[in-house]
mmCIF file with all atom_site columns, C-alpha atoms in Angstrom:
data_model
loop_
_atom_site.group_PDB
_atom_site.id
_atom_site.type_symbol
_atom_site.label_atom_id
_atom_site.label_alt_id
_atom_site.label_comp_id
_atom_site.label_asym_id
_atom_site.label_entity_id
_atom_site.label_seq_id
_atom_site.pdbx_PDB_ins_code
_atom_site.Cartn_x
_atom_site.Cartn_y
_atom_site.Cartn_z
_atom_site.occupancy
_atom_site.B_iso_or_equiv
_atom_site.pdbx_formal_charge
_atom_site.auth_seq_id
_atom_site.auth_comp_id
_atom_site.auth_asym_id
_atom_site.auth_atom_id
_atom_site.pdbx_PDB_model_num
ATOM 1   C CA . MET A 1 1   ? -74.613 99.579  4.484   1.00 42.00 ? 1   MET A CA 1
ATOM 2   C CA . THR A 1 2   ? -71.162 101.113 4.532   1.00 47.00 ? 2   THR A CA 1
ATOM 3   C CA . SER A 1 3   ? -70.719 104.702 3.328   1.00 43.00 ? 3   SER A CA 1
ATOM 4   C CA . SER A 1 4   ? -68.371 106.012 0.753   1.00 44.00 ? 4   SER A CA 1
ATOM 5   C CA . ILE A 1 5   ? -67.673 108.984 3.208   1.00 38.00 ? 5   ILE A CA 1
ATOM 6   C CA . PRO A 1 6   ? -66.901 107.728 6.636   1.00 40.00 ? 6   PRO A CA 1
ATOM 7   C CA . ALA A 1 7   ? -67.903 109.874 9.632   1.00 34.00 ? 7   ALA A CA 1
ATOM 8   C CA . VAL A 1 8   ? -64.616 109.504 11.392  1.00 34.00 ? 8   VAL A CA 1
ATOM 9   C CA . THR A 1 9   ? -61.128 108.629 10.441  1.00 39.00 ? 9   THR A CA 1
ATOM 10  C CA . THR A 1 10  ? -60.524 104.777 10.944  1.00 42.00 ? 10  THR A CA 1
ATOM 11  C CA . ALA A 1 11  ? -57.628 103.816 13.191  1.00 42.00 ? 11  ALA A CA 1
ATOM 12  C CA . ARG A 1 12  ? -54.601 102.411 11.299  1.00 46.00 ? 12  ARG A CA 1
ATOM 13  C CA . ALA A 1 13  ? -53.413 98.919  11.730  1.00 47.00 ? 13  ALA A CA 1
ATOM 14  C CA . GLU A 1 14  ? -50.837 98.760  14.572  1.00 47.00 ? 14  GLU A CA 1
ATOM 15  C CA . GLY A 1 15  ? -47.546 96.932  14.571  1.00 46.00 ? 15  GLY A CA 1
ATOM 16  C CA . SER A 1 16  ? -47.031 97.305  10.842  1.00 55.00 ? 16  SER A CA 1
ATOM 17  C CA . ALA A 1 17  ? -46.192 99.673  8.063   1.00 91.00 ? 17  ALA A CA 1
ATOM 18  C CA . LEU A 1 18  ? -49.364 98.598  6.529   1.00 97.00 ? 18  LEU A CA 1
ATOM 19  C CA . GLN A 1 19  ? -52.081 101.136 6.924   1.00 97.00 ? 19  GLN A CA 1
ATOM 20  C CA . ALA A 1 20  ? -55.149 99.831  5.048   1.00 98.00 ? 20  ALA A CA 1
ATOM 21  C CA . VAL A 1 21  ? -56.151 97.148  2.495   1.00 98.00 ? 21  VAL A CA 1
ATOM 22  C CA . LEU A 1 22  ? -58.201 98.311  -0.533  1.00 98.00 ? 22  LEU A CA 1
ATOM 23  C CA . LEU A 1 23  ? -60.135 95.438  -2.215  1.00 98.00 ? 23  LEU A CA 1
ATOM 24  C CA . ASP A 1 24  ? -61.825 95.269  -5.625  1.00 97.00 ? 24  ASP A CA 1
ATOM 25  C CA . MET A 1 25  ? -65.282 93.422  -5.666  1.00 95.00 ? 25  MET A CA 1
ATOM 26  C CA . ASP A 1 26  ? -66.130 91.747  -8.895  1.00 92.00 ? 26  ASP A CA 1
ATOM 27  C CA . GLY A 1 27  ? -63.924 88.792  -9.733  1.00 91.00 ? 27  GLY A CA 1
ATOM 28  C CA . THR A 1 28  ? -61.688 89.512  -6.711  1.00 96.00 ? 28  THR A CA 1
ATOM 29  C CA . LEU A 1 29  ? -63.962 88.912  -3.687  1.00 97.00 ? 29  LEU A CA 1
ATOM 30  C CA . VAL A 1 30  ? -67.068 87.778  -5.300  1.00 96.00 ? 30  VAL A CA 1
ATOM 31  C CA . ASP A 1 31  ? -67.515 85.541  -8.502  1.00 93.00 ? 31  ASP A CA 1
ATOM 32  C CA . THR A 1 32  ? -69.736 87.905  -10.320 1.00 88.00 ? 32  THR A CA 1
ATOM 33  C CA . GLU A 1 33  ? -68.068 88.277  -13.808 1.00 80.00 ? 33  GLU A CA 1
ATOM 34  C CA . GLY A 1 34  ? -70.194 85.581  -15.198 1.00 85.00 ? 34  GLY A CA 1
ATOM 35  C CA . PHE A 1 35  ? -73.410 87.413  -13.856 1.00 90.00 ? 35  PHE A CA 1
ATOM 36  C CA . TRP A 1 36  ? -72.249 90.540  -15.644 1.00 86.00 ? 36  TRP A CA 1
ATOM 37  C CA . TRP A 1 37  ? -71.813 88.724  -18.949 1.00 88.00 ? 37  TRP A CA 1
ATOM 38  C CA . LYS A 1 38  ? -75.093 86.914  -18.625 1.00 92.00 ? 38  LYS A CA 1
ATOM 39  C CA . ALA A 1 39  ? -76.766 90.299  -18.038 1.00 93.00 ? 39  ALA A CA 1
ATOM 40  C CA . GLU A 1 40  ? -75.157 91.920  -20.934 1.00 92.00 ? 40  GLU A CA 1
ATOM 41  C CA . SER A 1 41  ? -75.964 88.974  -23.155 1.00 93.00 ? 41  SER A CA 1
ATOM 42  C CA . GLU A 1 42  ? -79.612 88.791  -22.198 1.00 95.00 ? 42  GLU A CA 1
ATOM 43  C CA . VAL A 1 43  ? -80.112 92.542  -22.697 1.00 94.00 ? 43  VAL A CA 1
ATOM 44  C CA . PHE A 1 44  ? -78.608 92.571  -26.114 1.00 93.00 ? 44  PHE A CA 1
ATOM 45  C CA . ALA A 1 45  ? -80.320 89.376  -27.099 1.00 93.00 ? 45  ALA A CA 1
ATOM 46  C CA . GLU A 1 46  ? -83.650 90.990  -26.262 1.00 95.00 ? 46  GLU A CA 1
ATOM 47  C CA . LEU A 1 47  ? -82.559 93.851  -28.652 1.00 93.00 ? 47  LEU A CA 1
ATOM 48  C CA . GLY A 1 48  ? -81.802 91.307  -31.443 1.00 91.00 ? 48  GLY A CA 1
ATOM 49  C CA . HIS A 1 49  ? -78.088 91.010  -31.029 1.00 91.00 ? 49  HIS A CA 1
ATOM 50  C CA . ILE A 1 50  ? -76.302 87.835  -30.063 1.00 90.00 ? 50  ILE A CA 1
ATOM 51  C CA . LEU A 1 51  ? -72.912 88.561  -28.324 1.00 88.00 ? 51  LEU A CA 1
ATOM 52  C CA . GLU A 1 52  ? -70.031 86.412  -29.385 1.00 85.00 ? 52  GLU A CA 1
ATOM 53  C CA . GLU A 1 53  ? -67.952 84.775  -26.760 1.00 82.00 ? 53  GLU A CA 1
ATOM 54  C CA . GLU A 1 54  ? -64.830 86.640  -28.063 1.00 82.00 ? 54  GLU A CA 1
ATOM 55  C CA . HIS A 1 55  ? -66.295 89.937  -26.794 1.00 84.00 ? 55  HIS A CA 1
ATOM 56  C CA . ARG A 1 56  ? -66.405 88.631  -23.213 1.00 82.00 ? 56  ARG A CA 1
ATOM 57  C CA . GLN A 1 57  ? -62.608 88.843  -22.964 1.00 74.00 ? 57  GLN A CA 1
ATOM 58  C CA . ILE A 1 58  ? -62.645 92.441  -23.994 1.00 75.00 ? 58  ILE A CA 1
ATOM 59  C CA . VAL A 1 59  ? -65.363 93.770  -21.715 1.00 77.00 ? 59  VAL A CA 1
ATOM 60  C CA . ILE A 1 60  ? -64.403 91.894  -18.598 1.00 69.00 ? 60  ILE A CA 1
ATOM 61  C CA . GLY A 1 61  ? -63.052 93.851  -15.700 1.00 61.00 ? 61  GLY A CA 1
ATOM 62  C CA . GLY A 1 62  ? -63.588 97.306  -17.472 1.00 64.00 ? 62  GLY A CA 1
ATOM 63  C CA . PRO A 1 63  ? -65.682 100.155 -16.353 1.00 69.00 ? 63  PRO A CA 1
ATOM 64  C CA . MET A 1 64  ? -69.285 99.936  -17.742 1.00 75.00 ? 64  MET A CA 1
ATOM 65  C CA . THR A 1 65  ? -68.667 103.082 -19.984 1.00 80.00 ? 65  THR A CA 1
ATOM 66  C CA . ARG A 1 66  ? -65.855 101.153 -21.819 1.00 80.00 ? 66  ARG A CA 1
ATOM 67  C CA . SER A 1 67  ? -67.686 97.758  -21.897 1.00 84.00 ? 67  SER A CA 1
ATOM 68  C CA . VAL A 1 68  ? -70.974 98.967  -23.207 1.00 88.00 ? 68  VAL A CA 1
ATOM 69  C CA . ASN A 1 69  ? -69.448 101.464 -25.650 1.00 88.00 ? 69  ASN A CA 1
ATOM 70  C CA . HIS A 1 70  ? -67.465 98.540  -27.081 1.00 88.00 ? 70  HIS A CA 1
ATOM 71  C CA . LEU A 1 71  ? -70.761 96.385  -27.333 1.00 90.00 ? 71  LEU A CA 1
ATOM 72  C CA . ILE A 1 72  ? -72.552 99.286  -29.145 1.00 90.00 ? 72  ILE A CA 1
ATOM 73  C CA . ASP A 1 73  ? -69.811 99.461  -31.647 1.00 90.00 ? 73  ASP A CA 1
ATOM 74  C CA . VAL A 1 74  ? -69.706 95.783  -32.552 1.00 87.00 ? 74  VAL A CA 1
ATOM 75  C CA . THR A 1 75  ? -73.518 95.357  -32.606 1.00 90.00 ? 75  THR A CA 1
ATOM 76  C CA . GLY A 1 76  ? -74.661 98.716  -33.874 1.00 90.00 ? 76  GLY A CA 1
ATOM 77  C CA . VAL A 1 77  ? -77.563 98.668  -31.368 1.00 91.00 ? 77  VAL A CA 1
ATOM 78  C CA . GLN A 1 78  ? -79.705 101.824 -31.624 1.00 89.00 ? 78  GLN A CA 1
ATOM 79  C CA . LEU A 1 79  ? -79.648 102.666 -27.764 1.00 90.00 ? 79  LEU A CA 1
ATOM 80  C CA . THR A 1 80  ? -77.405 105.262 -25.898 1.00 90.00 ? 80  THR A CA 1
ATOM 81  C CA . LEU A 1 81  ? -74.757 104.203 -23.415 1.00 89.00 ? 81  LEU A CA 1
ATOM 82  C CA . ALA A 1 82  ? -76.980 105.673 -20.603 1.00 91.00 ? 82  ALA A CA 1
ATOM 83  C CA . GLU A 1 83  ? -80.126 103.592 -21.710 1.00 93.00 ? 83  GLU A CA 1
ATOM 84  C CA . LEU A 1 84  ? -78.066 100.419 -22.053 1.00 91.00 ? 84  LEU A CA 1
ATOM 85  C CA . SER A 1 85  ? -76.361 100.927 -18.725 1.00 89.00 ? 85  SER A CA 1
ATOM 86  C CA . VAL A 1 86  ? -79.607 101.136 -16.854 1.00 91.00 ? 86  VAL A CA 1
ATOM 87  C CA . LEU A 1 87  ? -80.985 98.002  -18.584 1.00 94.00 ? 87  LEU A CA 1
ATOM 88  C CA . ILE A 1 88  ? -77.704 96.077  -17.864 1.00 91.00 ? 88  ILE A CA 1
ATOM 89  C CA . ASN A 1 89  ? -77.558 97.231  -14.087 1.00 88.00 ? 89  ASN A CA 1
ATOM 90  C CA . LYS A 1 90  ? -81.183 96.388  -13.732 1.00 92.00 ? 90  LYS A CA 1
ATOM 91  C CA . ARG A 1 91  ? -80.748 92.874  -15.049 1.00 94.00 ? 91  ARG A CA 1
ATOM 92  C CA . PHE A 1 92  ? -77.575 92.312  -13.182 1.00 91.00 ? 92  PHE A CA 1
ATOM 93  C CA . ALA A 1 93  ? -79.205 93.279  -9.958  1.00 91.00 ? 93  ALA A CA 1
ATOM 94  C CA . GLU A 1 94  ? -82.007 90.777  -10.567 1.00 93.00 ? 94  GLU A CA 1
ATOM 95  C CA . LEU A 1 95  ? -79.386 87.999  -11.157 1.00 93.00 ? 95  LEU A CA 1
ATOM 96  C CA . ILE A 1 96  ? -77.501 88.710  -7.858  1.00 93.00 ? 96  ILE A CA 1
ATOM 97  C CA . SER A 1 97  ? -80.504 89.521  -5.711  1.00 89.00 ? 97  SER A CA 1
ATOM 98  C CA . HIS A 1 98  ? -80.418 86.166  -3.994  1.00 85.00 ? 98  HIS A CA 1
ATOM 99  C CA . GLY A 1 99  ? -76.674 86.281  -3.249  1.00 90.00 ? 99  GLY A CA 1
ATOM 100 C CA . VAL A 1 100 ? -73.319 85.769  -4.932  1.00 94.00 ? 100 VAL A CA 1
ATOM 101 C CA . PRO A 1 101 ? -70.583 83.172  -4.522  1.00 95.00 ? 101 PRO A CA 1
ATOM 102 C CA . LEU A 1 102 ? -67.471 84.344  -2.711  1.00 97.00 ? 102 LEU A CA 1
ATOM 103 C CA . MET A 1 103 ? -63.995 83.692  -4.442  1.00 97.00 ? 103 MET A CA 1
ATOM 104 C CA . PRO A 1 104 ? -61.806 80.959  -2.716  1.00 96.00 ? 104 PRO A CA 1
ATOM 105 C CA . GLY A 1 105 ? -60.113 82.484  0.272   1.00 98.00 ? 105 GLY A CA 1
ATOM 106 C CA . ALA A 1 106 ? -62.143 85.739  0.325   1.00 98.00 ? 106 ALA A CA 1
ATOM 107 C CA . ARG A 1 107 ? -64.145 84.851  3.499   1.00 97.00 ? 107 ARG A CA 1
ATOM 108 C CA . ARG A 1 108 ? -61.042 83.890  5.380   1.00 98.00 ? 108 ARG A CA 1
ATOM 109 C CA . LEU A 1 109 ? -59.173 87.021  4.436   1.00 98.00 ? 109 LEU A CA 1
ATOM 110 C CA . LEU A 1 110 ? -61.993 89.346  5.374   1.00 98.00 ? 110 LEU A CA 1
ATOM 111 C CA . THR A 1 111 ? -62.373 87.671  8.655   1.00 97.00 ? 111 THR A CA 1
ATOM 112 C CA . GLU A 1 112 ? -58.719 87.941  9.387   1.00 98.00 ? 112 GLU A CA 1
ATOM 113 C CA . LEU A 1 113 ? -58.494 91.594  8.518   1.00 98.00 ? 113 LEU A CA 1
ATOM 114 C CA . ALA A 1 114 ? -61.549 92.331  10.550  1.00 97.00 ? 114 ALA A CA 1
ATOM 115 C CA . ALA A 1 115 ? -60.129 90.372  13.605  1.00 97.00 ? 115 ALA A CA 1
ATOM 116 C CA . HIS A 1 116 ? -56.916 92.477  13.469  1.00 97.00 ? 116 HIS A CA 1
ATOM 117 C CA . GLU A 1 117 ? -58.765 95.692  12.912  1.00 96.00 ? 117 GLU A CA 1
ATOM 118 C CA . VAL A 1 118 ? -57.021 96.482  9.731   1.00 97.00 ? 118 VAL A CA 1
ATOM 119 C CA . PRO A 1 119 ? -58.704 99.389  7.931   1.00 98.00 ? 119 PRO A CA 1
ATOM 120 C CA . THR A 1 120 ? -60.323 97.974  4.906   1.00 98.00 ? 120 THR A CA 1
ATOM 121 C CA . ALA A 1 121 ? -62.228 99.440  1.947   1.00 98.00 ? 121 ALA A CA 1
ATOM 122 C CA . LEU A 1 122 ? -64.265 97.959  -0.936  1.00 98.00 ? 122 LEU A CA 1
ATOM 123 C CA . VAL A 1 123 ? -63.500 99.756  -4.033  1.00 98.00 ? 123 VAL A CA 1
ATOM 124 C CA . SER A 1 124 ? -65.546 98.975  -7.235  1.00 95.00 ? 124 SER A CA 1
ATOM 125 C CA . ALA A 1 125 ? -66.283 100.247 -10.618 1.00 90.00 ? 125 ALA A CA 1
ATOM 126 C CA . SER A 1 126 ? -69.807 98.956  -10.123 1.00 88.00 ? 126 SER A CA 1
ATOM 127 C CA . HIS A 1 127 ? -72.573 101.474 -9.148  1.00 87.00 ? 127 HIS A CA 1
ATOM 128 C CA . ARG A 1 128 ? -73.764 102.063 -5.597  1.00 93.00 ? 128 ARG A CA 1
ATOM 129 C CA . HIS A 1 129 ? -76.925 100.043 -5.578  1.00 89.00 ? 129 HIS A CA 1
ATOM 130 C CA . ILE A 1 130 ? -74.923 97.067  -6.874  1.00 90.00 ? 130 ILE A CA 1
ATOM 131 C CA . ILE A 1 131 ? -72.380 97.261  -4.198  1.00 94.00 ? 131 ILE A CA 1
ATOM 132 C CA . ASP A 1 132 ? -74.997 97.603  -1.605  1.00 94.00 ? 132 ASP A CA 1
ATOM 133 C CA . THR A 1 133 ? -76.569 94.347  -2.886  1.00 93.00 ? 133 THR A CA 1
ATOM 134 C CA . VAL A 1 134 ? -73.237 92.438  -3.003  1.00 94.00 ? 134 VAL A CA 1
ATOM 135 C CA . LEU A 1 135 ? -72.372 93.631  0.466   1.00 95.00 ? 135 LEU A CA 1
ATOM 136 C CA . ARG A 1 136 ? -75.308 91.516  1.901   1.00 93.00 ? 136 ARG A CA 1
ATOM 137 C CA . SER A 1 137 ? -73.095 88.456  0.732   1.00 94.00 ? 137 SER A CA 1
ATOM 138 C CA . LEU A 1 138 ? -69.733 89.949  1.765   1.00 96.00 ? 138 LEU A CA 1
ATOM 139 C CA . GLY A 1 139 ? -70.887 91.395  5.116   1.00 96.00 ? 139 GLY A CA 1
ATOM 140 C CA . PRO A 1 140 ? -70.877 95.177  5.299   1.00 96.00 ? 140 PRO A CA 1
ATOM 141 C CA . GLU A 1 141 ? -69.234 95.006  8.818   1.00 97.00 ? 141 GLU A CA 1
ATOM 142 C CA . ASN A 1 142 ? -66.060 93.842  7.177   1.00 97.00 ? 142 ASN A CA 1
ATOM 143 C CA . PHE A 1 143 ? -65.558 97.326  5.582   1.00 98.00 ? 143 PHE A CA 1
ATOM 144 C CA . ALA A 1 144 ? -65.002 100.736 7.053   1.00 98.00 ? 144 ALA A CA 1
ATOM 145 C CA . LEU A 1 145 ? -66.105 102.366 3.761   1.00 97.00 ? 145 LEU A CA 1
ATOM 146 C CA . SER A 1 146 ? -66.751 101.512 0.093   1.00 98.00 ? 146 SER A CA 1
ATOM 147 C CA . VAL A 1 147 ? -66.356 103.527 -3.031  1.00 98.00 ? 147 VAL A CA 1
ATOM 148 C CA . ALA A 1 148 ? -68.607 103.002 -6.040  1.00 95.00 ? 148 ALA A CA 1
ATOM 149 C CA . GLY A 1 149 ? -67.938 103.747 -9.708  1.00 90.00 ? 149 GLY A CA 1
ATOM 150 C CA . ASP A 1 150 ? -70.709 106.251 -9.961  1.00 89.00 ? 150 ASP A CA 1
ATOM 151 C CA . GLU A 1 151 ? -69.424 108.260 -6.975  1.00 93.00 ? 151 GLU A CA 1
ATOM 152 C CA . VAL A 1 152 ? -66.051 109.292 -8.635  1.00 94.00 ? 152 VAL A CA 1
ATOM 153 C CA . GLU A 1 153 ? -65.652 111.448 -11.784 1.00 93.00 ? 153 GLU A CA 1
ATOM 154 C CA . HIS A 1 154 ? -63.067 109.019 -13.134 1.00 93.00 ? 154 HIS A CA 1
ATOM 155 C CA . THR A 1 155 ? -63.322 105.540 -12.262 1.00 91.00 ? 155 THR A CA 1
ATOM 156 C CA . LYS A 1 156 ? -60.609 102.728 -12.936 1.00 92.00 ? 156 LYS A CA 1
ATOM 157 C CA . PRO A 1 157 ? -58.087 102.735 -14.582 1.00 93.00 ? 157 PRO A CA 1
ATOM 158 C CA . HIS A 1 158 ? -57.792 106.215 -13.174 1.00 95.00 ? 158 HIS A CA 1
ATOM 159 C CA . PRO A 1 159 ? -56.396 106.380 -9.746  1.00 97.00 ? 159 PRO A CA 1
ATOM 160 C CA . ASP A 1 160 ? -59.405 108.487 -8.245  1.00 97.00 ? 160 ASP A CA 1
ATOM 161 C CA . PRO A 1 161 ? -61.217 105.364 -6.623  1.00 97.00 ? 161 PRO A CA 1
ATOM 162 C CA . TYR A 1 162 ? -58.202 104.274 -4.730  1.00 98.00 ? 162 TYR A CA 1
ATOM 163 C CA . LEU A 1 163 ? -56.943 107.687 -3.698  1.00 98.00 ? 163 LEU A CA 1
ATOM 164 C CA . LEU A 1 164 ? -60.513 108.475 -2.320  1.00 98.00 ? 164 LEU A CA 1
ATOM 165 C CA . ALA A 1 165 ? -60.502 105.184 -0.430  1.00 98.00 ? 165 ALA A CA 1
ATOM 166 C CA . ALA A 1 166 ? -57.109 105.823 1.040   1.00 98.00 ? 166 ALA A CA 1
ATOM 167 C CA . ALA A 1 167 ? -58.026 109.432 2.083   1.00 98.00 ? 167 ALA A CA 1
ATOM 168 C CA . GLY A 1 168 ? -61.310 108.225 3.624   1.00 98.00 ? 168 GLY A CA 1
ATOM 169 C CA . LEU A 1 169 ? -59.241 105.733 5.865   1.00 98.00 ? 169 LEU A CA 1
ATOM 170 C CA . GLY A 1 170 ? -56.678 108.409 6.710   1.00 97.00 ? 170 GLY A CA 1
ATOM 171 C CA . ALA A 1 171 ? -54.021 106.314 5.044   1.00 97.00 ? 171 ALA A CA 1
ATOM 172 C CA . ASP A 1 172 ? -50.903 107.032 2.845   1.00 97.00 ? 172 ASP A CA 1
ATOM 173 C CA . PRO A 1 173 ? -51.524 105.325 -0.500  1.00 97.00 ? 173 PRO A CA 1
ATOM 174 C CA . ALA A 1 174 ? -47.912 104.112 -0.384  1.00 95.00 ? 174 ALA A CA 1
ATOM 175 C CA . ARG A 1 175 ? -48.810 102.148 2.736   1.00 97.00 ? 175 ARG A CA 1
ATOM 176 C CA . CYS A 1 176 ? -51.960 100.534 1.313   1.00 97.00 ? 176 CYS A CA 1
ATOM 177 C CA . VAL A 1 177 ? -52.222 97.328  -0.578  1.00 98.00 ? 177 VAL A CA 1
ATOM 178 C CA . VAL A 1 178 ? -54.746 97.041  -3.280  1.00 98.00 ? 178 VAL A CA 1
ATOM 179 C CA . VAL A 1 179 ? -56.034 93.610  -4.318  1.00 98.00 ? 179 VAL A CA 1
ATOM 180 C CA . GLU A 1 180 ? -57.336 93.343  -7.869  1.00 97.00 ? 180 GLU A CA 1
ATOM 181 C CA . ASP A 1 181 ? -58.236 90.892  -10.507 1.00 94.00 ? 181 ASP A CA 1
ATOM 182 C CA . THR A 1 182 ? -57.922 92.795  -13.758 1.00 90.00 ? 182 THR A CA 1
ATOM 183 C CA . ALA A 1 183 ? -55.446 94.904  -15.656 1.00 91.00 ? 183 ALA A CA 1
ATOM 184 C CA . THR A 1 184 ? -57.751 97.871  -15.409 1.00 90.00 ? 184 THR A CA 1
ATOM 185 C CA . GLY A 1 185 ? -57.931 97.615  -11.663 1.00 94.00 ? 185 GLY A CA 1
ATOM 186 C CA . VAL A 1 186 ? -54.216 97.012  -11.262 1.00 96.00 ? 186 VAL A CA 1
ATOM 187 C CA . ALA A 1 187 ? -53.508 100.118 -13.336 1.00 95.00 ? 187 ALA A CA 1
ATOM 188 C CA . SER A 1 188 ? -55.800 102.070 -11.060 1.00 96.00 ? 188 SER A CA 1
ATOM 189 C CA . GLY A 1 189 ? -53.954 100.947 -7.847  1.00 97.00 ? 189 GLY A CA 1
ATOM 190 C CA . GLU A 1 190 ? -50.635 101.497 -9.293  1.00 97.00 ? 190 GLU A CA 1
ATOM 191 C CA . ALA A 1 191 ? -51.518 104.980 -10.491 1.00 97.00 ? 191 ALA A CA 1
ATOM 192 C CA . ALA A 1 192 ? -52.710 105.805 -7.011  1.00 97.00 ? 192 ALA A CA 1
ATOM 193 C CA . GLY A 1 193 ? -49.288 104.798 -5.626  1.00 96.00 ? 193 GLY A CA 1
ATOM 194 C CA . CYS A 1 194 ? -50.333 101.707 -3.838  1.00 97.00 ? 194 CYS A CA 1
ATOM 195 C CA . ARG A 1 195 ? -48.663 98.245  -3.549  1.00 96.00 ? 195 ARG A CA 1
ATOM 196 C CA . VAL A 1 196 ? -50.769 95.914  -5.758  1.00 97.00 ? 196 VAL A CA 1
ATOM 197 C CA . VAL A 1 197 ? -51.548 92.246  -5.504  1.00 98.00 ? 197 VAL A CA 1
ATOM 198 C CA . ALA A 1 198 ? -53.068 90.865  -8.674  1.00 98.00 ? 198 ALA A CA 1
ATOM 199 C CA . VAL A 1 199 ? -55.222 87.853  -8.464  1.00 97.00 ? 199 VAL A CA 1
ATOM 200 C CA . PRO A 1 200 ? -56.100 87.149  -12.179 1.00 94.00 ? 200 PRO A CA 1
ATOM 201 C CA . SER A 1 201 ? -59.734 85.897  -12.644 1.00 86.00 ? 201 SER A CA 1
ATOM 202 C CA . LEU A 1 202 ? -60.362 85.256  -16.283 1.00 78.00 ? 202 LEU A CA 1
ATOM 203 C CA . VAL A 1 203 ? -57.692 87.239  -18.134 1.00 81.00 ? 203 VAL A CA 1
ATOM 204 C CA . PRO A 1 204 ? -53.939 86.886  -17.298 1.00 88.00 ? 204 PRO A CA 1
ATOM 205 C CA . ILE A 1 205 ? -52.170 89.894  -15.865 1.00 93.00 ? 205 ILE A CA 1
ATOM 206 C CA . ALA A 1 206 ? -48.579 90.616  -16.921 1.00 92.00 ? 206 ALA A CA 1
ATOM 207 C CA . PRO A 1 207 ? -45.688 90.978  -14.322 1.00 91.00 ? 207 PRO A CA 1
ATOM 208 C CA . GLY A 1 208 ? -44.626 94.554  -13.488 1.00 89.00 ? 208 GLY A CA 1
ATOM 209 C CA . PRO A 1 209 ? -42.591 96.699  -11.167 1.00 85.00 ? 209 PRO A CA 1
ATOM 210 C CA . GLY A 1 210 ? -44.050 96.648  -7.680  1.00 79.00 ? 210 GLY A CA 1
ATOM 211 C CA . ARG A 1 211 ? -46.698 94.269  -8.697  1.00 91.00 ? 211 ARG A CA 1
ATOM 212 C CA . THR A 1 212 ? -47.166 90.896  -6.924  1.00 97.00 ? 212 THR A CA 1
ATOM 213 C CA . ILE A 1 213 ? -49.237 88.189  -8.890  1.00 97.00 ? 213 ILE A CA 1
ATOM 214 C CA . VAL A 1 214 ? -50.733 85.242  -7.014  1.00 97.00 ? 214 VAL A CA 1
ATOM 215 C CA . GLY A 1 215 ? -52.854 82.352  -8.101  1.00 96.00 ? 215 GLY A CA 1
ATOM 216 C CA . SER A 1 216 ? -55.892 83.001  -5.679  1.00 97.00 ? 216 SER A CA 1
ATOM 217 C CA . LEU A 1 217 ? -56.832 84.679  -2.518  1.00 98.00 ? 217 LEU A CA 1
ATOM 218 C CA . GLU A 1 218 ? -55.830 81.534  -0.628  1.00 98.00 ? 218 GLU A CA 1
ATOM 219 C CA . GLU A 1 219 ? -52.249 82.733  -0.997  1.00 98.00 ? 219 GLU A CA 1
ATOM 220 C CA . VAL A 1 220 ? -53.058 86.110  0.627   1.00 98.00 ? 220 VAL A CA 1
ATOM 221 C CA . ASP A 1 221 ? -53.067 86.750  4.380   1.00 98.00 ? 221 ASP A CA 1
ATOM 222 C CA . LEU A 1 222 ? -52.314 89.606  6.769   1.00 97.00 ? 222 LEU A CA 1
ATOM 223 C CA . ALA A 1 223 ? -48.713 88.640  7.156   1.00 96.00 ? 223 ALA A CA 1
ATOM 224 C CA . PHE A 1 224 ? -48.266 88.560  3.476   1.00 97.00 ? 224 PHE A CA 1
ATOM 225 C CA . LEU A 1 225 ? -49.822 91.952  2.883   1.00 97.00 ? 225 LEU A CA 1
ATOM 226 C CA . ARG A 1 226 ? -47.717 93.542  5.692   1.00 96.00 ? 226 ARG A CA 1
ATOM 227 C CA . SER A 1 227 ? -44.630 92.126  4.146   1.00 95.00 ? 227 SER A CA 1
ATOM 228 C CA . LEU A 1 228 ? -45.348 93.804  0.830   1.00 95.00 ? 228 LEU A CA 1
ATOM 229 C CA . VAL A 1 229 ? -45.383 97.342  2.472   1.00 94.00 ? 229 VAL A CA 1
ATOM 230 C CA . THR A 1 230 ? -42.633 96.651  4.781   1.00 89.00 ? 230 THR A CA 1
ATOM 231 C CA . ALA A 1 231 ? -40.290 95.566  1.932   1.00 80.00 ? 231 ALA A CA 1
ATOM 232 C CA . ALA A 1 232 ? -41.176 98.691  0.048   1.00 74.00 ? 232 ALA A CA 1
ATOM 233 C CA . HIS A 1 233 ? -40.171 100.902 2.959   1.00 67.00 ? 233 HIS A CA 1
#
């Protein structure tokens, strides 16, 4: 599996101002958001609380601390954040243990980045054991490193995960492109000083300065990513 701390500095992409591509996981590369909601719904149902669909739009794409705290507030369940996080992560791991579907265009993009030796990192709010499970579907060889939500003091929307990934790749954040599917992830990438491509999955993302919004990863290739950084410099 890839490590969150690379042993050596990865070579930067040649022939372009682009130095690295930093990719979110859930909802961006893999279609797992439904699995998360199913895990949360099943755990809360077993505790006697049925989650209404309206809460799905609130918890999607956020760090587990925010999502679970919201569900505790609306249900009044008598378990702690830590206890529920363990139960939900365990259920989610069971659901994805046989593989997860990739988002349209994800496999092609990863293959292209690898073929051109573009330094690439997987940056997720999910915990390490979840990332390692999903990497079996994504291909660990496609990433120089990965950053998990339980490996940083402040996860998304704070800039820490993307700053750590850029530093691990020896890249200037201003010459990195972040690809995200939620407003929380977009905020994290932008706070880190990266160019951001938003690929909304279930919740729309509003336009913003320095932010590029596309319909799917089918619209994203290496030439497109390079153009974003070149234009900015």
